[in-house]
Amino acid sequence: MSSREPTLADVAQLAGVSPTTVSRVLNNRGYLSEKTKRGVADAIATLGYRPNSLARALHGKSTQTVGLIVPAVSLPFFGELAVEVENALAEAGYRILICNSMGRAEREREYLSLLVGNRVDGIISGAHNEGLNEYDTIRMPLVTIDRELSPSIPNVRCANRDAGAMATRALIEAGRRHPLLLTSRSGPRNLREAGYRAEVARAGLEPRIVTVPFDTPIPQRFALVQGSLDEARAQAPIDGVFATDDLAAAEVLEWARSRSLSVPGDLSVIGFDGTETMRRALPHLATIRQPIAQIARAAVDILLGQMRGTLPRPIDEAGDNSSPTLEFAGTLVQGRSLSL
């Protein structure tokens, strides 16, 4: 048995037809008898032949493949997002290549180069690294999820500002007068923080923000969360925490347990994401549920529109091509971590 991958020529030889005929069968081009189609299909099955997607791309044909860049599918939100994106693409006849950036800009650059080099039909980017100029040169269909790269690139996300205000308001309505925000990065791009700030200002309270970078290695992360919360609590009282993702909220709950703080007696906690994984693990955690399926399918619909030519691509040299951000509302999920 040969150790090399079978080629199109091998298929043609076994089927007793020309390589051109095999190519026509694979691309469903022109009239072909059922006998010929069956013969080629049988030869493909016998040899285990796999069409070369890169070769198809070099001939200007679709590879039927889309790249998805996320921080890590091990994170519940991005794992469930990847599943929903994959399902939506599969329904349209596309496969998916999932790239985990692990929160590192250089790794995202490498994956972006890989996807472009292999001529995928489009890219969906949900990674959180900033300052990657490589996206400015991409001419292929491109959509982002919860990431602002450029006014010309469609961005699909939860209505983060409103959802952040909703989470903060829930803490205040639970009687909390010293609510703290635990997030990965503070600044004007953090819309959940903007919602938190607006709501504490409306209630006449002082904003307090603790940051733990997203790419903090797991072995060091919990110690950093503990230390940051200890320091904040030493400076002023804390009676509520809004964590901008559910994993961070879980760390807050563990910190409270280790410091003999009762939840929700001494401390109310609310998270963000509301994935099925975290709902099963922490059913008592109050959170803001993101509409993951809606976000994923909307991103895929926009990308398919770009690929089919019914929607403009991100960079259109003919003129301005600004794309509005598409937002979906979050939902408050009550839990015992918020109030009894």
mmCIF file of C-alpha atoms in Angstrom:
data_model
loop_
_atom_site.group_PDB
_atom_site.id
_atom_site.type_symbol
_atom_site.label_atom_id
_atom_site.label_comp_id
_atom_site.label_asym_id
_atom_site.label_seq_id
_atom_site.Cartn_x
_atom_site.Cartn_y
_atom_site.Cartn_z
ATOM 1 C CA MET A 1 0.000 0.000 0.000
ATOM 2 C CA SER A 2 1.408 3.397 -0.990
ATOM 3 C CA SER A 3 2.407 5.743 1.841
ATOM 4 C CA ARG A 4 1.625 8.878 -0.167
ATOM 5 C CA GLU A 5 -1.677 10.691 -0.385
ATOM 6 C CA PRO A 6 -3.716 9.677 -3.466
ATOM 7 C CA THR A 7 -3.927 12.275 -6.219
ATOM 8 C CA LEU A 8 -6.587 13.319 -8.666
ATOM 9 C CA ALA A 9 -4.647 11.424 -11.342
ATOM 10 C CA ASP A 10 -4.868 8.241 -9.234
ATOM 11 C CA VAL A 11 -8.631 8.634 -9.027
ATOM 12 C CA ALA A 12 -8.851 9.141 -12.784
ATOM 13 C CA GLN A 13 -6.773 6.036 -13.473
ATOM 14 C CA LEU A 14 -8.851 3.814 -11.172
ATOM 15 C CA ALA A 15 -12.136 5.162 -12.528
ATOM 16 C CA GLY A 16 -10.949 4.820 -16.116
ATOM 17 C CA VAL A 17 -11.605 8.453 -16.999
ATOM 18 C CA SER A 18 -9.512 11.572 -17.563
ATOM 19 C CA PRO A 19 -8.359 13.889 -14.764
ATOM 20 C CA THR A 20 -10.532 16.583 -16.353
ATOM 21 C CA THR A 21 -13.590 14.371 -15.929
ATOM 22 C CA VAL A 22 -12.752 13.804 -12.258
ATOM 23 C CA SER A 23 -12.439 17.568 -11.790
ATOM 24 C CA ARG A 24 -15.824 18.084 -13.465
ATOM 25 C CA VAL A 25 -17.407 15.522 -11.132
ATOM 26 C CA LEU A 26 -15.898 17.189 -8.057
ATOM 27 C CA ASN A 27 -17.102 20.611 -9.178
ATOM 28 C CA ASN A 28 -20.448 19.400 -10.548
ATOM 29 C CA ARG A 29 -19.681 21.113 -13.853
ATOM 30 C CA GLY A 30 -21.214 20.141 -17.175
ATOM 31 C CA TYR A 31 -23.222 17.070 -18.149
ATOM 32 C CA LEU A 32 -21.964 13.761 -16.780
ATOM 33 C CA SER A 33 -23.660 10.388 -16.850
ATOM 34 C CA GLU A 34 -24.691 8.741 -13.596
ATOM 35 C CA LYS A 35 -22.361 5.841 -14.455
ATOM 36 C CA THR A 36 -19.388 8.208 -14.670
ATOM 37 C CA LYS A 37 -20.313 9.945 -11.417
ATOM 38 C CA ARG A 38 -20.667 6.616 -9.597
ATOM 39 C CA GLY A 39 -17.341 5.367 -11.006
ATOM 40 C CA VAL A 40 -15.497 8.464 -9.819
ATOM 41 C CA ALA A 41 -17.242 8.385 -6.419
ATOM 42 C CA ASP A 42 -16.293 4.706 -5.969
ATOM 43 C CA ALA A 43 -12.672 5.444 -6.902
ATOM 44 C CA ILE A 44 -12.542 8.334 -4.424
ATOM 45 C CA ALA A 45 -13.945 6.118 -1.661
ATOM 46 C CA THR A 46 -11.553 3.258 -2.471
ATOM 47 C CA LEU A 47 -8.462 5.459 -2.504
ATOM 48 C CA GLY A 48 -9.524 7.789 0.317
ATOM 49 C CA TYR A 49 -8.850 10.773 -1.942
ATOM 50 C CA ARG A 50 -9.239 14.241 -0.426
ATOM 51 C CA PRO A 51 -9.448 17.279 -2.729
ATOM 52 C CA ASN A 52 -6.704 19.844 -2.161
ATOM 53 C CA SER A 53 -8.429 22.962 -0.856
ATOM 54 C CA LEU A 54 -5.364 25.146 -1.421
ATOM 55 C CA ALA A 55 -5.116 24.014 -5.036
ATOM 56 C CA ARG A 56 -8.785 24.840 -5.499
ATOM 57 C CA ALA A 57 -8.202 28.294 -4.029
ATOM 58 C CA LEU A 58 -5.271 28.946 -6.357
ATOM 59 C CA HIS A 59 -7.643 28.300 -9.253
ATOM 60 C CA GLY A 60 -10.070 30.860 -7.889
ATOM 61 C CA LYS A 61 -12.489 28.329 -6.448
ATOM 62 C CA SER A 62 -14.109 28.269 -3.042
ATOM 63 C CA THR A 63 -12.440 26.163 -0.367
ATOM 64 C CA GLN A 64 -15.765 25.936 1.509
ATOM 65 C CA THR A 65 -13.783 26.756 4.659
ATOM 66 C CA VAL A 66 -14.048 29.608 7.172
ATOM 67 C CA GLY A 67 -11.534 30.515 9.863
ATOM 68 C CA LEU A 68 -12.638 31.357 13.409
ATOM 69 C CA ILE A 69 -10.141 33.070 15.727
ATOM 70 C CA VAL A 70 -10.970 33.011 19.452
ATOM 71 C CA PRO A 71 -8.897 33.407 22.629
ATOM 72 C CA ALA A 72 -9.476 29.765 23.664
ATOM 73 C CA VAL A 73 -12.301 27.280 23.190
ATOM 74 C CA SER A 74 -11.540 26.030 26.714
ATOM 75 C CA LEU A 75 -13.293 29.185 27.957
ATOM 76 C CA PRO A 76 -17.032 28.415 28.223
ATOM 77 C CA PHE A 77 -18.262 31.432 26.239
ATOM 78 C CA PHE A 78 -15.902 30.869 23.316
ATOM 79 C CA GLY A 79 -16.406 27.111 23.384
ATOM 80 C CA GLU A 80 -20.170 27.503 23.037
ATOM 81 C CA LEU A 81 -19.719 30.300 20.493
ATOM 82 C CA ALA A 82 -17.491 28.037 18.355
ATOM 83 C CA VAL A 83 -20.119 25.282 18.416
ATOM 84 C CA GLU A 84 -22.858 27.664 17.299
ATOM 85 C CA VAL A 85 -20.688 29.162 14.542
ATOM 86 C CA GLU A 86 -19.711 25.682 13.331
ATOM 87 C CA ASN A 87 -23.337 24.533 13.245
ATOM 88 C CA ALA A 88 -24.466 27.600 11.307
ATOM 89 C CA LEU A 89 -21.638 27.218 8.790
ATOM 90 C CA ALA A 90 -22.288 23.488 8.375
ATOM 91 C CA GLU A 91 -25.902 24.219 7.453
ATOM 92 C CA ALA A 92 -24.560 26.402 4.633
ATOM 93 C CA GLY A 93 -22.081 23.736 3.481
ATOM 94 C CA TYR A 94 -18.938 25.222 5.022
ATOM 95 C CA ARG A 95 -16.290 23.757 7.295
ATOM 96 C CA ILE A 96 -14.509 25.603 10.082
ATOM 97 C CA LEU A 97 -10.889 26.027 11.122
ATOM 98 C CA ILE A 98 -10.724 27.069 14.793
ATOM 99 C CA CYS A 99 -7.653 29.033 15.898
ATOM 100 C CA ASN A 100 -6.942 29.655 19.593
ATOM 101 C CA SER A 101 -4.910 32.839 20.078
ATOM 102 C CA MET A 102 -4.504 32.184 23.825
ATOM 103 C CA GLY A 103 -4.701 35.936 24.381
ATOM 104 C CA ARG A 104 -1.373 36.519 22.584
ATOM 105 C CA ALA A 105 -1.113 39.025 19.752
ATOM 106 C CA GLU A 106 1.767 37.235 18.039
ATOM 107 C CA ARG A 107 -0.119 33.969 17.962
ATOM 108 C CA GLU A 108 -3.132 35.728 16.440
ATOM 109 C CA ARG A 109 -0.872 37.216 13.760
ATOM 110 C CA GLU A 110 0.431 33.746 12.910
ATOM 111 C CA TYR A 111 -3.058 32.306 12.615
ATOM 112 C CA LEU A 112 -4.259 35.236 10.541
ATOM 113 C CA SER A 113 -1.373 34.673 8.132
ATOM 114 C CA LEU A 114 -2.157 30.946 8.023
ATOM 115 C CA LEU A 115 -5.827 31.519 7.219
ATOM 116 C CA VAL A 116 -5.112 34.093 4.516
ATOM 117 C CA GLY A 117 -2.321 31.943 3.064
ATOM 118 C CA ASN A 118 -4.600 28.927 2.817
ATOM 119 C CA ARG A 119 -7.244 31.022 1.100
ATOM 120 C CA VAL A 120 -10.155 30.374 3.437
ATOM 121 C CA ASP A 121 -13.351 31.896 2.105
ATOM 122 C CA GLY A 122 -13.809 34.179 5.103
ATOM 123 C CA ILE A 123 -12.747 34.919 8.678
ATOM 124 C CA ILE A 124 -14.686 35.478 11.894
ATOM 125 C CA SER A 125 -12.509 37.041 14.585
ATOM 126 C CA GLY A 126 -13.436 36.996 18.261
ATOM 127 C CA ALA A 127 -9.971 37.373 19.762
ATOM 128 C CA HIS A 128 -9.324 40.339 22.061
ATOM 129 C CA ASN A 129 -5.811 41.478 21.135
ATOM 130 C CA GLU A 130 -5.471 45.136 20.170
ATOM 131 C CA GLY A 131 -3.234 46.922 17.714
ATOM 132 C CA LEU A 132 -3.022 44.245 15.005
ATOM 133 C CA ASN A 133 -2.506 46.232 11.817
ATOM 134 C CA GLU A 134 -2.622 43.055 9.739
ATOM 135 C CA TYR A 135 -6.421 43.280 9.630
ATOM 136 C CA ASP A 136 -6.137 46.563 7.708
ATOM 137 C CA THR A 137 -4.792 44.711 4.660
ATOM 138 C CA ILE A 138 -7.333 41.875 4.521
ATOM 139 C CA ARG A 139 -9.525 41.959 1.423
ATOM 140 C CA MET A 140 -11.477 38.770 2.080
ATOM 141 C CA PRO A 141 -14.858 38.559 3.859
ATOM 142 C CA LEU A 142 -14.404 39.391 7.537
ATOM 143 C CA VAL A 143 -16.693 39.754 10.541
ATOM 144 C CA THR A 144 -15.831 40.319 14.195
ATOM 145 C CA ILE A 145 -17.649 39.171 17.313
ATOM 146 C CA ASP A 146 -17.488 41.591 20.245
ATOM 147 C CA ARG A 147 -14.435 43.292 18.771
ATOM 148 C CA GLU A 148 -14.090 46.710 17.151
ATOM 149 C CA LEU A 149 -11.372 46.647 14.506
ATOM 150 C CA SER A 150 -12.562 49.288 12.055
ATOM 151 C CA PRO A 151 -15.780 51.117 11.086
ATOM 152 C CA SER A 152 -15.796 49.108 7.842
ATOM 153 C CA ILE A 153 -15.722 45.697 9.554
ATOM 154 C CA PRO A 154 -19.100 44.386 10.807
ATOM 155 C CA ASN A 155 -19.125 43.727 14.553
ATOM 156 C CA VAL A 156 -21.733 41.481 16.168
ATOM 157 C CA ARG A 157 -22.036 41.487 19.952
ATOM 158 C CA CYS A 158 -24.186 41.605 23.054
ATOM 159 C CA ALA A 159 -25.431 45.098 23.936
ATOM 160 C CA ASN A 160 -22.610 45.328 26.451
ATOM 161 C CA ARG A 161 -23.229 48.815 27.788
ATOM 162 C CA ASP A 162 -26.881 48.162 28.529
ATOM 163 C CA ALA A 163 -26.057 44.723 29.935
ATOM 164 C CA GLY A 164 -23.343 46.155 32.178
ATOM 165 C CA ALA A 165 -25.803 48.723 33.487
ATOM 166 C CA MET A 166 -28.356 45.950 34.045
ATOM 167 C CA ALA A 167 -25.889 43.932 36.139
ATOM 168 C CA THR A 168 -24.885 46.943 38.203
ATOM 169 C CA ARG A 169 -28.472 48.006 38.697
ATOM 170 C CA ALA A 170 -29.293 44.517 39.997
ATOM 171 C CA LEU A 171 -26.580 44.901 42.665
ATOM 172 C CA ILE A 172 -27.846 48.334 43.677
ATOM 173 C CA GLU A 173 -31.445 47.141 43.835
ATOM 174 C CA ALA A 174 -30.239 44.324 46.095
ATOM 175 C CA GLY A 175 -29.204 47.053 48.541
ATOM 176 C CA ARG A 176 -25.496 47.229 47.686
ATOM 177 C CA ARG A 177 -23.890 50.646 48.185
ATOM 178 C CA HIS A 178 -20.277 49.666 47.515
ATOM 179 C CA PRO A 179 -20.356 47.706 44.226
ATOM 180 C CA LEU A 180 -16.997 46.927 42.624
ATOM 181 C CA LEU A 181 -16.259 45.985 39.018
ATOM 182 C CA LEU A 182 -13.846 43.113 38.294
ATOM 183 C CA THR A 183 -12.798 43.137 34.658
ATOM 184 C CA SER A 184 -9.906 42.212 32.367
ATOM 185 C CA ARG A 185 -9.108 45.634 30.926
ATOM 186 C CA SER A 186 -10.322 49.091 31.923
ATOM 187 C CA GLY A 187 -10.839 51.810 29.351
ATOM 188 C CA PRO A 188 -13.225 53.396 26.832
ATOM 189 C CA ARG A 189 -13.493 50.189 24.767
ATOM 190 C CA ASN A 190 -14.877 48.277 27.747
ATOM 191 C CA LEU A 191 -18.603 48.876 27.289
ATOM 192 C CA ARG A 192 -19.559 46.715 30.266
ATOM 193 C CA GLU A 193 -17.455 49.065 32.355
ATOM 194 C CA ALA A 194 -19.210 52.032 30.740
ATOM 195 C CA GLY A 195 -22.567 50.585 31.783
ATOM 196 C CA TYR A 196 -21.276 50.023 35.316
ATOM 197 C CA ARG A 197 -19.958 53.581 35.586
ATOM 198 C CA ALA A 198 -23.192 55.081 34.292
ATOM 199 C CA GLU A 199 -25.309 53.151 36.769
ATOM 200 C CA VAL A 200 -23.189 53.865 39.864
ATOM 201 C CA ALA A 201 -23.127 57.555 38.889
ATOM 202 C CA ARG A 202 -26.903 57.558 38.541
ATOM 203 C CA ALA A 203 -27.147 56.088 42.062
ATOM 204 C CA GLY A 204 -24.716 58.662 43.455
ATOM 205 C CA LEU A 205 -22.060 56.027 44.229
ATOM 206 C CA GLU A 206 -18.322 55.907 43.596
ATOM 207 C CA PRO A 207 -16.996 53.590 40.859
ATOM 208 C CA ARG A 208 -14.338 51.108 41.960
ATOM 209 C CA ILE A 209 -12.589 48.962 39.393
ATOM 210 C CA VAL A 210 -10.172 46.057 39.740
ATOM 211 C CA THR A 211 -8.481 44.634 36.646
ATOM 212 C CA VAL A 212 -6.917 41.224 36.106
ATOM 213 C CA PRO A 213 -5.529 40.934 32.541
ATOM 214 C CA PHE A 214 -7.241 38.391 30.312
ATOM 215 C CA ASP A 215 -3.991 36.655 29.385
ATOM 216 C CA THR A 216 -2.875 36.084 32.995
ATOM 217 C CA PRO A 217 -1.652 32.450 33.202
ATOM 218 C CA ILE A 218 -4.163 30.237 35.002
ATOM 219 C CA PRO A 219 -1.755 29.208 37.802
ATOM 220 C CA GLN A 220 -1.258 32.882 38.724
ATOM 221 C CA ARG A 221 -4.729 34.207 37.975
ATOM 222 C CA PHE A 222 -6.612 33.266 41.157
ATOM 223 C CA ALA A 223 -3.804 34.542 43.395
ATOM 224 C CA LEU A 224 -3.912 37.853 41.516
ATOM 225 C CA VAL A 225 -7.698 38.076 41.870
ATOM 226 C CA GLN A 226 -7.451 37.348 45.594
ATOM 227 C CA GLY A 227 -4.691 39.883 46.136
ATOM 228 C CA SER A 228 -6.496 42.581 44.137
ATOM 229 C CA LEU A 229 -9.765 42.082 46.017
ATOM 230 C CA ASP A 230 -7.961 42.007 49.366
ATOM 231 C CA GLU A 231 -6.256 45.286 48.533
ATOM 232 C CA ALA A 232 -9.500 46.918 47.405
ATOM 233 C CA ARG A 233 -11.328 45.721 50.513
ATOM 234 C CA ALA A 234 -8.568 47.099 52.750
ATOM 235 C CA GLN A 235 -9.047 50.530 51.189
ATOM 236 C CA ALA A 236 -12.863 50.686 51.423
ATOM 237 C CA PRO A 237 -15.835 48.367 51.996
ATOM 238 C CA ILE A 238 -17.030 46.036 49.250
ATOM 239 C CA ASP A 239 -20.537 44.619 49.455
ATOM 240 C CA GLY A 240 -21.083 43.679 45.812
ATOM 241 C CA VAL A 241 -19.032 42.591 42.778
ATOM 242 C CA PHE A 242 -19.939 42.677 39.111
ATOM 243 C CA ALA A 243 -17.486 40.376 37.305
ATOM 244 C CA THR A 244 -17.493 40.835 33.538
ATOM 245 C CA ASP A 245 -17.326 37.093 32.905
ATOM 246 C CA ASP A 246 -18.624 34.081 34.820
ATOM 247 C CA LEU A 247 -15.211 32.514 35.406
ATOM 248 C CA ALA A 248 -14.124 35.693 37.186
ATOM 249 C CA ALA A 249 -17.376 35.605 39.162
ATOM 250 C CA ALA A 250 -16.547 32.033 40.227
ATOM 251 C CA GLU A 251 -13.185 33.281 41.482
ATOM 252 C CA VAL A 252 -14.956 36.008 43.472
ATOM 253 C CA LEU A 253 -17.169 33.379 45.097
ATOM 254 C CA GLU A 254 -14.107 31.345 46.050
ATOM 255 C CA TRP A 255 -12.394 34.458 47.421
ATOM 256 C CA ALA A 256 -15.480 35.227 49.529
ATOM 257 C CA ARG A 257 -15.519 31.663 50.886
ATOM 258 C CA SER A 258 -11.830 31.812 51.768
ATOM 259 C CA ARG A 259 -12.368 35.127 53.596
ATOM 260 C CA SER A 260 -15.447 33.844 55.489
ATOM 261 C CA LEU A 261 -17.747 36.282 53.693
ATOM 262 C CA SER A 262 -21.295 35.027 53.250
ATOM 263 C CA VAL A 263 -22.947 35.286 49.831
ATOM 264 C CA PRO A 264 -25.270 37.112 49.473
ATOM 265 C CA GLY A 265 -25.301 38.253 53.113
ATOM 266 C CA ASP A 266 -21.947 40.036 53.160
ATOM 267 C CA LEU A 267 -21.339 40.124 49.432
ATOM 268 C CA SER A 268 -23.576 39.966 46.361
ATOM 269 C CA VAL A 269 -21.989 38.659 43.145
ATOM 270 C CA ILE A 270 -23.153 38.810 39.547
ATOM 271 C CA GLY A 271 -21.321 37.503 36.491
ATOM 272 C CA PHE A 272 -21.625 37.809 32.723
ATOM 273 C CA ASP A 273 -22.065 35.286 29.854
ATOM 274 C CA GLY A 274 -24.566 32.775 31.227
ATOM 275 C CA THR A 275 -23.217 29.780 29.308
ATOM 276 C CA GLU A 276 -24.777 26.361 29.785
ATOM 277 C CA THR A 277 -21.483 25.079 31.189
ATOM 278 C CA MET A 278 -21.357 27.662 33.964
ATOM 279 C CA ARG A 279 -25.082 27.400 34.665
ATOM 280 C CA ARG A 280 -24.599 23.699 35.388
ATOM 281 C CA ALA A 281 -21.468 24.252 37.461
ATOM 282 C CA LEU A 282 -22.816 27.243 39.427
ATOM 283 C CA PRO A 283 -26.619 27.229 39.233
ATOM 284 C CA HIS A 284 -26.826 29.738 42.088
ATOM 285 C CA LEU A 285 -24.731 32.381 40.305
ATOM 286 C CA ALA A 286 -26.652 35.443 39.139
ATOM 287 C CA THR A 287 -25.445 36.495 35.709
ATOM 288 C CA ILE A 288 -26.178 38.288 32.457
ATOM 289 C CA ARG A 289 -26.849 35.730 29.730
ATOM 290 C CA GLN A 290 -25.484 36.584 26.307
ATOM 291 C CA PRO A 291 -27.595 35.354 23.352
ATOM 292 C CA ILE A 292 -24.723 33.245 22.003
ATOM 293 C CA ALA A 293 -26.703 31.435 19.309
ATOM 294 C CA GLN A 294 -28.122 34.683 17.932
ATOM 295 C CA ILE A 295 -24.713 36.347 17.906
ATOM 296 C CA ALA A 296 -23.069 33.396 16.153
ATOM 297 C CA ARG A 297 -25.749 33.011 13.493
ATOM 298 C CA ALA A 298 -25.876 36.728 12.773
ATOM 299 C CA ALA A 299 -22.091 36.783 12.284
ATOM 300 C CA VAL A 300 -22.287 33.793 9.932
ATOM 301 C CA ASP A 301 -25.175 35.351 7.968
ATOM 302 C CA ILE A 302 -23.180 38.554 7.441
ATOM 303 C CA LEU A 303 -20.081 36.602 6.407
ATOM 304 C CA LEU A 304 -22.093 34.486 3.945
ATOM 305 C CA GLY A 305 -23.541 37.685 2.507
ATOM 306 C CA GLN A 306 -20.028 39.031 1.936
ATOM 307 C CA MET A 307 -18.889 35.763 0.368
ATOM 308 C CA ARG A 308 -21.904 35.633 -1.955
ATOM 309 C CA GLY A 309 -21.574 39.280 -2.938
ATOM 310 C CA THR A 310 -24.879 40.439 -1.469
ATOM 311 C CA LEU A 311 -23.100 42.443 1.241
ATOM 312 C CA PRO A 312 -19.973 44.603 0.819
ATOM 313 C CA ARG A 313 -16.630 43.324 2.035
ATOM 314 C CA PRO A 314 -14.750 45.217 4.792
ATOM 315 C CA ILE A 315 -12.429 47.113 2.420
ATOM 316 C CA ASP A 316 -14.114 48.571 -0.613
ATOM 317 C CA GLU A 317 -11.822 50.759 -2.680
ATOM 318 C CA ALA A 318 -14.841 52.288 -4.414
ATOM 319 C CA GLY A 319 -15.638 54.398 -1.383
ATOM 320 C CA ASP A 320 -16.758 54.508 2.227
ATOM 321 C CA ASN A 321 -18.022 51.175 3.413
ATOM 322 C CA SER A 322 -18.928 51.687 7.058
ATOM 323 C CA SER A 323 -20.751 48.763 8.678
ATOM 324 C CA PRO A 324 -23.006 49.276 11.674
ATOM 325 C CA THR A 325 -22.502 47.230 14.815
ATOM 326 C CA LEU A 326 -25.230 44.647 15.369
ATOM 327 C CA GLU A 327 -26.173 44.233 19.027
ATOM 328 C CA PHE A 328 -28.387 41.735 20.840
ATOM 329 C CA ALA A 329 -29.791 42.336 24.316
ATOM 330 C CA GLY A 330 -28.515 40.398 27.319
ATOM 331 C CA THR A 331 -30.857 38.823 29.862
ATOM 332 C CA LEU A 332 -30.643 38.996 33.640
ATOM 333 C CA VAL A 333 -30.570 35.538 35.237
ATOM 334 C CA GLN A 334 -31.421 35.741 38.904
ATOM 335 C CA GLY A 335 -29.497 33.641 41.418
ATOM 336 C CA ARG A 336 -28.837 33.239 45.125
ATOM 337 C CA SER A 337 -25.458 34.972 44.762
ATOM 338 C CA LEU A 338 -27.329 38.234 44.253
ATOM 339 C CA SER A 339 -30.059 38.183 46.893
ATOM 340 C CA LEU A 340 -32.050 35.741 49.012
#
